[in-house]
PDB file of N, CA and C in Angstrom:
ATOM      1  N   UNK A   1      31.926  95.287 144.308  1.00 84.00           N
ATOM      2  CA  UNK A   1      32.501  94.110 143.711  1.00 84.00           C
ATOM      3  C   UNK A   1      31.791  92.891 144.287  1.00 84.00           C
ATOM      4  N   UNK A   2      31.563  91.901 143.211  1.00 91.00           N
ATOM      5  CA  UNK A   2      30.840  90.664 143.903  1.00 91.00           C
ATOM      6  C   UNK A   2      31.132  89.486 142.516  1.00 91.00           C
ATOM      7  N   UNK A   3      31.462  88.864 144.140  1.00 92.00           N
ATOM      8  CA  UNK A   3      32.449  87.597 143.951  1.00 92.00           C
ATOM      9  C   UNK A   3      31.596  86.367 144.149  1.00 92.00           C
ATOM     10  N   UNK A   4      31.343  85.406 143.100  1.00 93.00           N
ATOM     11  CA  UNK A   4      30.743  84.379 144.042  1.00 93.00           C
ATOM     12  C   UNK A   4      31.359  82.940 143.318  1.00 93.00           C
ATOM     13  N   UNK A   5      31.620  82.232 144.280  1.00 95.00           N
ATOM     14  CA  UNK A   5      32.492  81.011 144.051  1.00 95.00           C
ATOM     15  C   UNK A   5      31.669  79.600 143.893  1.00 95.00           C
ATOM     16  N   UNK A   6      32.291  78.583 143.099  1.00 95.00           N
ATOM     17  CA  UNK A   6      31.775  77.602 142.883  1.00 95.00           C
ATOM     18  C   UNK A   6      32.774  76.356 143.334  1.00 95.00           C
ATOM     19  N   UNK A   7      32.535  75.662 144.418  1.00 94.00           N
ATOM     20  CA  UNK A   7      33.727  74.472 144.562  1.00 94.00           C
ATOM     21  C   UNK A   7      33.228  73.353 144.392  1.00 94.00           C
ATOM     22  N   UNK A   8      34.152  71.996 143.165  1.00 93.00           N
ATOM     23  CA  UNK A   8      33.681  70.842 142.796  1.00 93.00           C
ATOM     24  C   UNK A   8      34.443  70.210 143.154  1.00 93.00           C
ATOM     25  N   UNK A   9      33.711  69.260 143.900  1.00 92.00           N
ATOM     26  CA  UNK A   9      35.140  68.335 144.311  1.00 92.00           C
ATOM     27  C   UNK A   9      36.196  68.811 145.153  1.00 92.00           C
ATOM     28  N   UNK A  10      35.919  69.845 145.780  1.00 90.00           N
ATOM     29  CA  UNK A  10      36.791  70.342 146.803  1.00 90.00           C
ATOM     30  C   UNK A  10      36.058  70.891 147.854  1.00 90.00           C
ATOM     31  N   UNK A  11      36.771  70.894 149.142  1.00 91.00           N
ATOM     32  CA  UNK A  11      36.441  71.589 150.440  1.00 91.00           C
ATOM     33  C   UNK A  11      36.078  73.205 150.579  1.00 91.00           C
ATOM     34  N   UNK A  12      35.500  73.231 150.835  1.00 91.00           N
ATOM     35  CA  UNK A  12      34.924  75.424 150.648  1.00 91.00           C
ATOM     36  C   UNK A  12      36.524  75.414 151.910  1.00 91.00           C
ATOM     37  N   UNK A  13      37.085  76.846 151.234  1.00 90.00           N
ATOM     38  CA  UNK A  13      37.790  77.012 152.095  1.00 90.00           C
ATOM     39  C   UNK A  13      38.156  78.665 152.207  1.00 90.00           C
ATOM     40  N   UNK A  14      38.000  78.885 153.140  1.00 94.00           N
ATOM     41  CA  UNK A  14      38.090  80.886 153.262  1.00 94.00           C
ATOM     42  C   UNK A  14      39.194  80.842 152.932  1.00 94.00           C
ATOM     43  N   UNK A  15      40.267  80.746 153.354  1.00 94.00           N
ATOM     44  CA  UNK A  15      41.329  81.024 152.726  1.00 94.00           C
ATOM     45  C   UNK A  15      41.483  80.875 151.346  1.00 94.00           C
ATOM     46  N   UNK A  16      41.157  80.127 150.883  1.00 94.00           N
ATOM     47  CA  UNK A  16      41.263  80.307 149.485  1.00 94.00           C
ATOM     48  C   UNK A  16      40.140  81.158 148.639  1.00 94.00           C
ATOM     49  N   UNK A  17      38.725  81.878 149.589  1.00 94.00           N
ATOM     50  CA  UNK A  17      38.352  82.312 149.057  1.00 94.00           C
ATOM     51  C   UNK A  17      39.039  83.987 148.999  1.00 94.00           C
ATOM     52  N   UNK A  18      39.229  84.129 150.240  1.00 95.00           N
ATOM     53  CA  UNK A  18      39.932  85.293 150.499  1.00 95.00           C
ATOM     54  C   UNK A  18      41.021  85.781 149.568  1.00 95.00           C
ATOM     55  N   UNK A  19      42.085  84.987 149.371  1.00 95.00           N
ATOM     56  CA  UNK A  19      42.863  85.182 148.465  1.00 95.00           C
ATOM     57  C   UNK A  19      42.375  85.295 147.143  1.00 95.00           C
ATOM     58  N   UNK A  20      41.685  84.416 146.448  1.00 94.00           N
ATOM     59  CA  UNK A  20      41.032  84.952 145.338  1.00 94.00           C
ATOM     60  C   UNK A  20      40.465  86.308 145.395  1.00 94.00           C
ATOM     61  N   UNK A  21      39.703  86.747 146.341  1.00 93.00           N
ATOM     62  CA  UNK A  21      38.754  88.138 146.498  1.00 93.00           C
ATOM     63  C   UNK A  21      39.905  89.520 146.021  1.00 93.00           C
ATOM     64  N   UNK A  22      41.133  89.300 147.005  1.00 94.00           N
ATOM     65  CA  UNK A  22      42.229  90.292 147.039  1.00 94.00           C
ATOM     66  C   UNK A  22      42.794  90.074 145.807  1.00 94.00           C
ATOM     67  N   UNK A  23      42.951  89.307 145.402  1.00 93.00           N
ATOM     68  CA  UNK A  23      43.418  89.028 143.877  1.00 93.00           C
ATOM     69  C   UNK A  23      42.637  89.646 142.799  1.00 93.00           C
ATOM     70  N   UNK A  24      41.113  89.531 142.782  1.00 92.00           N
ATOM     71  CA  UNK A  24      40.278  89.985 141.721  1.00 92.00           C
ATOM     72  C   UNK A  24      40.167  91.523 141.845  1.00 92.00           C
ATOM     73  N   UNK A  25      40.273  92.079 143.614  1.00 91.00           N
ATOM     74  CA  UNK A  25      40.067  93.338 143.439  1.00 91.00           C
ATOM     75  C   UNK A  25      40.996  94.235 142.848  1.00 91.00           C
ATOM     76  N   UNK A  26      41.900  93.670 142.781  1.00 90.00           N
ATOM     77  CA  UNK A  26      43.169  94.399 142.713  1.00 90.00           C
ATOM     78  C   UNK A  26      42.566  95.159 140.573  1.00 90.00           C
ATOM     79  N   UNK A  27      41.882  93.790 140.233  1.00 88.00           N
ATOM     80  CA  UNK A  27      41.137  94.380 138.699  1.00 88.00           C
ATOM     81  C   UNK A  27      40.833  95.452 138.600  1.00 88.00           C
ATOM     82  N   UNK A  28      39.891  95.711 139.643  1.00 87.00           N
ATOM     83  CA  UNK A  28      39.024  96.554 139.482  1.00 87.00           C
ATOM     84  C   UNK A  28      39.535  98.112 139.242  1.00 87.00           C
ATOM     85  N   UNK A  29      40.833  98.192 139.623  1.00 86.00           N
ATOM     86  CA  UNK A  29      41.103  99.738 139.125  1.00 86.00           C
ATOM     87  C   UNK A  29      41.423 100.582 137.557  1.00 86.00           C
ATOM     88  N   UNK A  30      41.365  98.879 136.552  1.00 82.00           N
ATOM     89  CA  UNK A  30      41.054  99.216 135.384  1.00 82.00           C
ATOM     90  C   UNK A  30      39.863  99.751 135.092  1.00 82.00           C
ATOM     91  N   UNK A  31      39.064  99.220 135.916  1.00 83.00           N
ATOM     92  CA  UNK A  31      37.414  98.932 135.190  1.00 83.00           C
ATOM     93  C   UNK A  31      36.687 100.104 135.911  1.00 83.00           C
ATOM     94  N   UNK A  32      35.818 101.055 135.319  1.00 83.00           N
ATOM     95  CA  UNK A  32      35.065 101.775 135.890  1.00 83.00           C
ATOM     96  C   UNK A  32      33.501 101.766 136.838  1.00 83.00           C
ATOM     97  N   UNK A  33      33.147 100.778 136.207  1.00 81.00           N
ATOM     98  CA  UNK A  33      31.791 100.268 136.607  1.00 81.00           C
ATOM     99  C   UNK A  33      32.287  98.481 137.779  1.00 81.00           C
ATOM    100  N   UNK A  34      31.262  98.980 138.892  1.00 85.00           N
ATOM    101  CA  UNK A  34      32.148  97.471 139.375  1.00 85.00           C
ATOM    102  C   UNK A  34      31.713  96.527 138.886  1.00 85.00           C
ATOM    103  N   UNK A  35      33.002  95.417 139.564  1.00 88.00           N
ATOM    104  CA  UNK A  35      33.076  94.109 138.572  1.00 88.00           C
ATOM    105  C   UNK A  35      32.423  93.305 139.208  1.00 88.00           C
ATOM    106  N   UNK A  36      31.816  92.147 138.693  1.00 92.00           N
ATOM    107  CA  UNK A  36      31.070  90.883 139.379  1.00 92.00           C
ATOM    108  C   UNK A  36      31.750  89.674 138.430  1.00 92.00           C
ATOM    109  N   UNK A  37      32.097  88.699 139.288  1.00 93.00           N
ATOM    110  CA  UNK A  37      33.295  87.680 139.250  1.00 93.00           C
ATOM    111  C   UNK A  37      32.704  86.621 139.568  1.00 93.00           C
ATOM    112  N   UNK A  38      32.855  85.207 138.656  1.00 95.00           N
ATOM    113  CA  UNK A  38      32.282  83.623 138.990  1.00 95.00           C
ATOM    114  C   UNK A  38      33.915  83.249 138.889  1.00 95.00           C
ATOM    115  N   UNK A  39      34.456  82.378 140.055  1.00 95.00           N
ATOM    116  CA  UNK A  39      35.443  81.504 140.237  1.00 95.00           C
ATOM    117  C   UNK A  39      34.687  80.268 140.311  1.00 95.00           C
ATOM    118  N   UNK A  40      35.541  79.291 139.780  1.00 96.00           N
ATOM    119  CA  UNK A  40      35.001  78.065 139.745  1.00 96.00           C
ATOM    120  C   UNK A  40      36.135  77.624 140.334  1.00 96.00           C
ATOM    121  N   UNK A  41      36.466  76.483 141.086  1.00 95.00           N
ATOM    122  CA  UNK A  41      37.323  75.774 141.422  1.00 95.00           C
ATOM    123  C   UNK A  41      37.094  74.536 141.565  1.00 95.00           C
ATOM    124  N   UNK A  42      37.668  73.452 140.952  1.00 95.00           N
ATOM    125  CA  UNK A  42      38.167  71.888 141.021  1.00 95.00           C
ATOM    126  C   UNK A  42      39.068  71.439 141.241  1.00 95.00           C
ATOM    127  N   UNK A  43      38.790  70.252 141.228  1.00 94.00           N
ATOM    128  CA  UNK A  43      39.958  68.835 141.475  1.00 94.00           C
ATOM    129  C   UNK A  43      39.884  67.835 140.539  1.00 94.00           C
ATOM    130  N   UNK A  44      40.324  67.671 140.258  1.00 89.00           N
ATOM    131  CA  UNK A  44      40.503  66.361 138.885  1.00 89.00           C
ATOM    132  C   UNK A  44      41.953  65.818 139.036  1.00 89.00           C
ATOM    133  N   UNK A  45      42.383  64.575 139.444  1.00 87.00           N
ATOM    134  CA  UNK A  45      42.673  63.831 139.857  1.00 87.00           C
ATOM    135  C   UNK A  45      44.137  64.315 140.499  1.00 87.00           C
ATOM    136  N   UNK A  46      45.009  64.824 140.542  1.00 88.00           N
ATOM    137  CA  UNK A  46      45.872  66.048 141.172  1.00 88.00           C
ATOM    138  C   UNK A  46      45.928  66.918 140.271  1.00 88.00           C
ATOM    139  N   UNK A  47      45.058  67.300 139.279  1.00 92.00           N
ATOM    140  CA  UNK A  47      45.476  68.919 139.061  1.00 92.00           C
ATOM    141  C   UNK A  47      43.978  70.034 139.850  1.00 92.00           C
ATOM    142  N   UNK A  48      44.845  71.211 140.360  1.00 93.00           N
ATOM    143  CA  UNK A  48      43.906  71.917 140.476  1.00 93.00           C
ATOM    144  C   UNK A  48      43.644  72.887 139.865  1.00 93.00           C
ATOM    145  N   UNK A  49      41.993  73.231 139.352  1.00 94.00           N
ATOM    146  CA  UNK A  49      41.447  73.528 137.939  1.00 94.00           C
ATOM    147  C   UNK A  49      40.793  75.099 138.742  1.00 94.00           C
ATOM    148  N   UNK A  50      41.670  76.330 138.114  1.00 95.00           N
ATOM    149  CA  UNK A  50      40.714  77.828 138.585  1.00 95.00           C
ATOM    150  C   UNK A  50      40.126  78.426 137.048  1.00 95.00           C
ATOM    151  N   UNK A  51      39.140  78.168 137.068  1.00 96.00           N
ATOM    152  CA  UNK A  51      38.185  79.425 136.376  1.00 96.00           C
ATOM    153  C   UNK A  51      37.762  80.593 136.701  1.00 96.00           C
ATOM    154  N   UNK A  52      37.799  81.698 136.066  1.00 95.00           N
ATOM    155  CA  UNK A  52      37.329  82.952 136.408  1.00 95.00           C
ATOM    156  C   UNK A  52      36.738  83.760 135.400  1.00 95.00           C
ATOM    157  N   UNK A  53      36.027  84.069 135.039  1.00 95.00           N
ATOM    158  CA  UNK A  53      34.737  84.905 134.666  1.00 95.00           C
ATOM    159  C   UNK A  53      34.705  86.674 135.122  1.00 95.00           C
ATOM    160  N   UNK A  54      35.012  87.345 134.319  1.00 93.00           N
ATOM    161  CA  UNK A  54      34.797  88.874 135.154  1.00 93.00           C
ATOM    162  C   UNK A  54      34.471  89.723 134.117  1.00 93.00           C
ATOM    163  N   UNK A  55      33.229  90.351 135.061  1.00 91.00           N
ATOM    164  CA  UNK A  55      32.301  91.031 133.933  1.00 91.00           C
ATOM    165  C   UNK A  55      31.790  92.540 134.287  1.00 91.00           C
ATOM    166  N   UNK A  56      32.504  93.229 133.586  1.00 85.00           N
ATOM    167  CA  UNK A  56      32.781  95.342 133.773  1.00 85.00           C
ATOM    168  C   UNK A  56      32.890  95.258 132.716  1.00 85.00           C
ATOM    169  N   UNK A  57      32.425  96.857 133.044  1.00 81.00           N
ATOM    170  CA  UNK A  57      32.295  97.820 131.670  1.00 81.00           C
ATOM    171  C   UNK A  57      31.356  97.444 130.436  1.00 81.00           C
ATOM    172  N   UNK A  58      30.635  96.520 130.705  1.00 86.00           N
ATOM    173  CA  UNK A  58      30.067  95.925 129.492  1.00 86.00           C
ATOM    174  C   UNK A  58      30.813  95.013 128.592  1.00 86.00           C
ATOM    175  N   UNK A  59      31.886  94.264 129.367  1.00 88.00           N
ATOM    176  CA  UNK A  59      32.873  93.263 128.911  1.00 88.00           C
ATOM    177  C   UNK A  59      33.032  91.787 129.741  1.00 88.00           C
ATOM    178  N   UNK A  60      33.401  91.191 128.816  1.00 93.00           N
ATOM    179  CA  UNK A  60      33.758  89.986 129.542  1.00 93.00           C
ATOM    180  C   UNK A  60      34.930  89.295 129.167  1.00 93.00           C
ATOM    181  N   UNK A  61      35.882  88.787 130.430  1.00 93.00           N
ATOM    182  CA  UNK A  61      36.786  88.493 130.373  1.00 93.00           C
ATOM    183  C   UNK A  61      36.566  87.047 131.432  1.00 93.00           C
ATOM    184  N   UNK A  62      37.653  86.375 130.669  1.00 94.00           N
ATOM    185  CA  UNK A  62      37.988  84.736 131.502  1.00 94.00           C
ATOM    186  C   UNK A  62      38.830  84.201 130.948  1.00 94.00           C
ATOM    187  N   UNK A  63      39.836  83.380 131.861  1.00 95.00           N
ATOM    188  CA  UNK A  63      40.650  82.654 131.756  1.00 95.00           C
ATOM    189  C   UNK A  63      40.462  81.277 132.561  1.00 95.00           C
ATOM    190  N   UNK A  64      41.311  80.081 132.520  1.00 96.00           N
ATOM    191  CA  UNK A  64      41.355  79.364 133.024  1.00 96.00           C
ATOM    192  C   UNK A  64      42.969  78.608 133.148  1.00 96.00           C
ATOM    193  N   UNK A  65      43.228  78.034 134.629  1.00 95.00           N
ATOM    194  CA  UNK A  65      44.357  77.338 134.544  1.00 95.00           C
ATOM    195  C   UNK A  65      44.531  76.382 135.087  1.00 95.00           C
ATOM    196  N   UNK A  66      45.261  74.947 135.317  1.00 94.00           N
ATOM    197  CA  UNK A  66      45.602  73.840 135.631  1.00 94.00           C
ATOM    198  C   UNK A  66      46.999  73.820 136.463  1.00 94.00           C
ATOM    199  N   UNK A  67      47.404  73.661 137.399  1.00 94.00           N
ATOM    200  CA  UNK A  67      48.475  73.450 138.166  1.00 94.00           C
ATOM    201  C   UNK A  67      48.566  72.148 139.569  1.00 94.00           C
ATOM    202  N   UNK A  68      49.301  71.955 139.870  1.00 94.00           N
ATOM    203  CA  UNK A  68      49.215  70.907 141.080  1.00 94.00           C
ATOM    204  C   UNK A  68      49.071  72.102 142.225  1.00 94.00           C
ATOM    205  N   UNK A  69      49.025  73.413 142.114  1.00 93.00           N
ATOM    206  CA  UNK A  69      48.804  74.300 143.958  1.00 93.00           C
ATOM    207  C   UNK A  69      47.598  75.144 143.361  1.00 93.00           C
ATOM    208  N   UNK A  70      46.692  75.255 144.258  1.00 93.00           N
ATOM    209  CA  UNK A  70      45.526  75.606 143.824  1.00 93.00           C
ATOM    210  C   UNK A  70      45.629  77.579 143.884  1.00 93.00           C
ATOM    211  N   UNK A  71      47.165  78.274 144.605  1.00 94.00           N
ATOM    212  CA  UNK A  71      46.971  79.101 144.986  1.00 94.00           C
ATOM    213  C   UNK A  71      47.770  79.563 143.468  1.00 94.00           C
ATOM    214  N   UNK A  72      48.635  79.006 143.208  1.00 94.00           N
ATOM    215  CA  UNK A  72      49.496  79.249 141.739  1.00 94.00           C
ATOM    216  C   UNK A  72      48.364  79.398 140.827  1.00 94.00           C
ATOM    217  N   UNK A  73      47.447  78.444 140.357  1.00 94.00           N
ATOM    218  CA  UNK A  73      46.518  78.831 139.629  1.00 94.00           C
ATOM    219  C   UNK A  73      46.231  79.955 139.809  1.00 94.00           C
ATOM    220  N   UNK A  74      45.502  80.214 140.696  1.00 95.00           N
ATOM    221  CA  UNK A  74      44.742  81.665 141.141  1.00 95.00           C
ATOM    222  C   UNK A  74      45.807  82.758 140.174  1.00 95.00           C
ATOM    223  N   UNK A  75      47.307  82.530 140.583  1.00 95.00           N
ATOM    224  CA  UNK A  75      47.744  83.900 140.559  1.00 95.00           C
ATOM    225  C   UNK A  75      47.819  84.007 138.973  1.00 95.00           C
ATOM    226  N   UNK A  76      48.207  82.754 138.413  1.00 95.00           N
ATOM    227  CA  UNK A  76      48.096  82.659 136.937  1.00 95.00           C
ATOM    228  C   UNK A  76      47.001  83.259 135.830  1.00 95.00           C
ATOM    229  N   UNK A  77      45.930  82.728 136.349  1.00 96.00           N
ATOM    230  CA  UNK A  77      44.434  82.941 135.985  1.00 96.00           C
ATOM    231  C   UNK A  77      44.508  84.576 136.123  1.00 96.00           C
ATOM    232  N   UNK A  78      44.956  85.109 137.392  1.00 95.00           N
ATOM    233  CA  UNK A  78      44.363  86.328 136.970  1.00 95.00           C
ATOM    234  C   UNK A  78      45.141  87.628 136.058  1.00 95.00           C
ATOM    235  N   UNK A  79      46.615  87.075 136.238  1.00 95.00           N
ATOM    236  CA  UNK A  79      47.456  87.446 135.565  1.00 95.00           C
ATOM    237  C   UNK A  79      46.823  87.327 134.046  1.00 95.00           C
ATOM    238  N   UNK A  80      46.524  86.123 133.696  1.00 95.00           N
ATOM    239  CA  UNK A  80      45.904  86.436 131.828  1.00 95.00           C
ATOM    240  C   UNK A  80      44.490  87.056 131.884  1.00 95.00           C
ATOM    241  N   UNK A  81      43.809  87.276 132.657  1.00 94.00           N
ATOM    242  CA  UNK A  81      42.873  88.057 132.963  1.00 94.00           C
ATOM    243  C   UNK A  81      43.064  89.612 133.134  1.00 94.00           C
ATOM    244  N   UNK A  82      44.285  90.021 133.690  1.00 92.00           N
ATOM    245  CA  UNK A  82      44.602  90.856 134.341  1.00 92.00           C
ATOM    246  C   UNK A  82      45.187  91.975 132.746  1.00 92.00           C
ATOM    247  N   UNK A  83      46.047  90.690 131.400  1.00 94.00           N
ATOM    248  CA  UNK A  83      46.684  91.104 130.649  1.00 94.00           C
ATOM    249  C   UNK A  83      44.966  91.296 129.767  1.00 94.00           C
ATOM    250  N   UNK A  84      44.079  90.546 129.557  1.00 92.00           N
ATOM    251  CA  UNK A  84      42.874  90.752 128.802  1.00 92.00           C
ATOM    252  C   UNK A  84      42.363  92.493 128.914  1.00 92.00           C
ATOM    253  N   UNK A  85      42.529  92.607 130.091  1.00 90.00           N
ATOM    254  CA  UNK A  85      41.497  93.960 130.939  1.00 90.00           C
ATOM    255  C   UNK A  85      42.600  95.074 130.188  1.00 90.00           C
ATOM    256  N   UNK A  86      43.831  94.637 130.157  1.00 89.00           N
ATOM    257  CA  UNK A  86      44.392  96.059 129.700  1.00 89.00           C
ATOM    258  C   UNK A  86      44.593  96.371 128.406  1.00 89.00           C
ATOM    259  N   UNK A  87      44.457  94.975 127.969  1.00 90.00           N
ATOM    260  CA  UNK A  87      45.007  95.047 125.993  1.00 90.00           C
ATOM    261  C   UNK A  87      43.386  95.608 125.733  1.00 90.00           C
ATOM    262  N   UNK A  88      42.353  95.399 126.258  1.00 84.00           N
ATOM    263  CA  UNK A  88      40.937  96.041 125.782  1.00 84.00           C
ATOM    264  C   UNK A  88      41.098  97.655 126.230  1.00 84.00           C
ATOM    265  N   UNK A  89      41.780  97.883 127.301  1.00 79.00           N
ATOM    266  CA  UNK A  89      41.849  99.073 127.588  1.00 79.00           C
ATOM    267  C   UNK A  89      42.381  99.737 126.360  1.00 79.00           C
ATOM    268  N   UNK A  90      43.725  99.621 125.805  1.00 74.00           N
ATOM    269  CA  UNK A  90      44.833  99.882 124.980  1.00 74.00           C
ATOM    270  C   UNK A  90      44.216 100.327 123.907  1.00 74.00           C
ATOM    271  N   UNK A  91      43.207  98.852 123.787  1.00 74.00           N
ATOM    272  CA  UNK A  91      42.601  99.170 122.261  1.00 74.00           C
ATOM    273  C   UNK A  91      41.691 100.352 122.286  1.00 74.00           C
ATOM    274  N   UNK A  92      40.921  99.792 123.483  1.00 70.00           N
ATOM    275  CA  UNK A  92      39.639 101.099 122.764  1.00 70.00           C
ATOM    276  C   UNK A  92      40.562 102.340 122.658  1.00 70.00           C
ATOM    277  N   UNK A  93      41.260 102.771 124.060  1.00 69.00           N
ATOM    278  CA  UNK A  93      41.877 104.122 124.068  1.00 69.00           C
ATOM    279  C   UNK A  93      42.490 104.330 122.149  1.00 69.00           C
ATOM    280  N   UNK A  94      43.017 103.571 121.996  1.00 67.00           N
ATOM    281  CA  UNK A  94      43.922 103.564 120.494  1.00 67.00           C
ATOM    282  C   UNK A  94      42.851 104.411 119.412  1.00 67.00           C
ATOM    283  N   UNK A  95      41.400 103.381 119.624  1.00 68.00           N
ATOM    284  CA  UNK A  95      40.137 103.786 118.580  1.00 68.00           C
ATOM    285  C   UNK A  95      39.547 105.012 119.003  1.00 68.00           C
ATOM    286  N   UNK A  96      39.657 105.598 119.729  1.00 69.00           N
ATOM    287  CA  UNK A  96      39.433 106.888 120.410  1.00 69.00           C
ATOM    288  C   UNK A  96      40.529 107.994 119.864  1.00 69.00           C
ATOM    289  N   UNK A  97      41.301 107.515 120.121  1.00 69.00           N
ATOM    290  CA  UNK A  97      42.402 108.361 119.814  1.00 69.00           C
ATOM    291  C   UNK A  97      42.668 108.692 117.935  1.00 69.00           C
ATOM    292  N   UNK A  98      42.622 108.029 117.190  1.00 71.00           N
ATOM    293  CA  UNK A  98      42.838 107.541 115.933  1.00 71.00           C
ATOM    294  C   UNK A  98      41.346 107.856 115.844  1.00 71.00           C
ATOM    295  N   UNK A  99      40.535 107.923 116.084  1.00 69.00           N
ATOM    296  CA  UNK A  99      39.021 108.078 115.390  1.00 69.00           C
ATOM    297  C   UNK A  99      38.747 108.967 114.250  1.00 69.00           C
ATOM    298  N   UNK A 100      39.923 110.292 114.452  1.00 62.00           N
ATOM    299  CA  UNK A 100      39.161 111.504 113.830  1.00 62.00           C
ATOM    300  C   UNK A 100      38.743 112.293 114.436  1.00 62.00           C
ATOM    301  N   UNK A 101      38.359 113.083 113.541  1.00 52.00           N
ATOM    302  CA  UNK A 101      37.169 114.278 114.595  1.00 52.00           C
ATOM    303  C   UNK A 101      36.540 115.100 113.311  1.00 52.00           C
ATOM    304  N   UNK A 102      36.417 116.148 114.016  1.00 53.00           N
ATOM    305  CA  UNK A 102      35.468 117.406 113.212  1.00 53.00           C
ATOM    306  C   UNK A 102      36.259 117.232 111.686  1.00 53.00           C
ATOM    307  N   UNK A 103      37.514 117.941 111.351  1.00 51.00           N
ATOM    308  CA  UNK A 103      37.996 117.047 109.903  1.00 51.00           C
ATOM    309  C   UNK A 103      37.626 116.321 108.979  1.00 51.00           C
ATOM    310  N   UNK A 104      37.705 115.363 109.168  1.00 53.00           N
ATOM    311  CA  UNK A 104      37.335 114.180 108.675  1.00 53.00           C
ATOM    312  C   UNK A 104      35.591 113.616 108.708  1.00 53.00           C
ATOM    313  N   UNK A 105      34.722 114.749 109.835  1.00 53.00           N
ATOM    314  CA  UNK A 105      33.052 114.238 109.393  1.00 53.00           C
ATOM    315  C   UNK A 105      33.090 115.317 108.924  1.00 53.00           C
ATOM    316  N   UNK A 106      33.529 116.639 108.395  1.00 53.00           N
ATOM    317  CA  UNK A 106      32.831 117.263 107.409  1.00 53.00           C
ATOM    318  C   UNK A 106      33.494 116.840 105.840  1.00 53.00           C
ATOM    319  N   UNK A 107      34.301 115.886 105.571  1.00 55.00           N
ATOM    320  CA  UNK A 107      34.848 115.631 104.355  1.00 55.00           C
ATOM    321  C   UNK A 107      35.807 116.548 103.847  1.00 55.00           C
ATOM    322  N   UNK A 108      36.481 117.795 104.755  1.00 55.00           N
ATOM    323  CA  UNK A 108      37.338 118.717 104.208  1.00 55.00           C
ATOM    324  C   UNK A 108      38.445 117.931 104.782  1.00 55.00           C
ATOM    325  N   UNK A 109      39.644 118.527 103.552  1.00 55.00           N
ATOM    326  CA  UNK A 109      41.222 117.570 104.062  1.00 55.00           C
ATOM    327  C   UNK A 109      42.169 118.894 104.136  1.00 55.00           C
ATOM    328  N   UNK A 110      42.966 118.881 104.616  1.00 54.00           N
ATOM    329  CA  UNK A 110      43.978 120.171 104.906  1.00 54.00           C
ATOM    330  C   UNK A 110      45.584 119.469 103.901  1.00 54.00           C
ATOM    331  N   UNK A 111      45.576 120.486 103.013  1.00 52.00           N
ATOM    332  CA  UNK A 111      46.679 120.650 102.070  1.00 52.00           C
ATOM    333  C   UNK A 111      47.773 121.452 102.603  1.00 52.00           C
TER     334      UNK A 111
END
């Protein structure tokens, strides 16, 4: 997993990178292939602004959120991130499942 952060207008701060890190990994047990993650973090005039970027499986997922605590964002952000990773899961499994099979590519139907 690899994480790499962007801070504008704000102080680099381990703690807040840390917590993001434990937060994103927690993704990764959807995703088979590991994930590589851009957080962005700002300040704009008291709101604090988390972006996140996360890119497995040959997918990409991101959200973004606005709050006055920079750690609430975080948990927000990854939460709709977190709901992205599984509704793609859902689906493909669904198109997998529903695909068909042998049946249906030779054009015979069962009466």
């Amino acid at each position: 997993m690899e994480v790499s952060f962007t801070f504008r207008q704000v102080e680099p701060s381990e703690g807040v990178k840390n917590y993001a890190r434990e937060k994103i990994s927690k993704l990764q047990k959807y995703l088979r292939a590991p994930l590589t993650a851009d957080v962005i973090l700002s300040v704009e005039r008291h709101l604090q602004t988390v972006e996140v970027m996360v890119h497995g499986d040959g997918h990409r997922f991101a959200g973004t959120h606005q709050s006055e605590d920079m750690y609430a964002s975080i948990d927000l952000v990854i939460d709709k991130i977190d709901r992205q990773i599984r509704d793609d899961k859902d689906a493909s499994a669904d198109r997998r499942k529903h695909s068909g099979g042998i049946s249906q590519m030779s054009g015979k139907t069962e009466k």
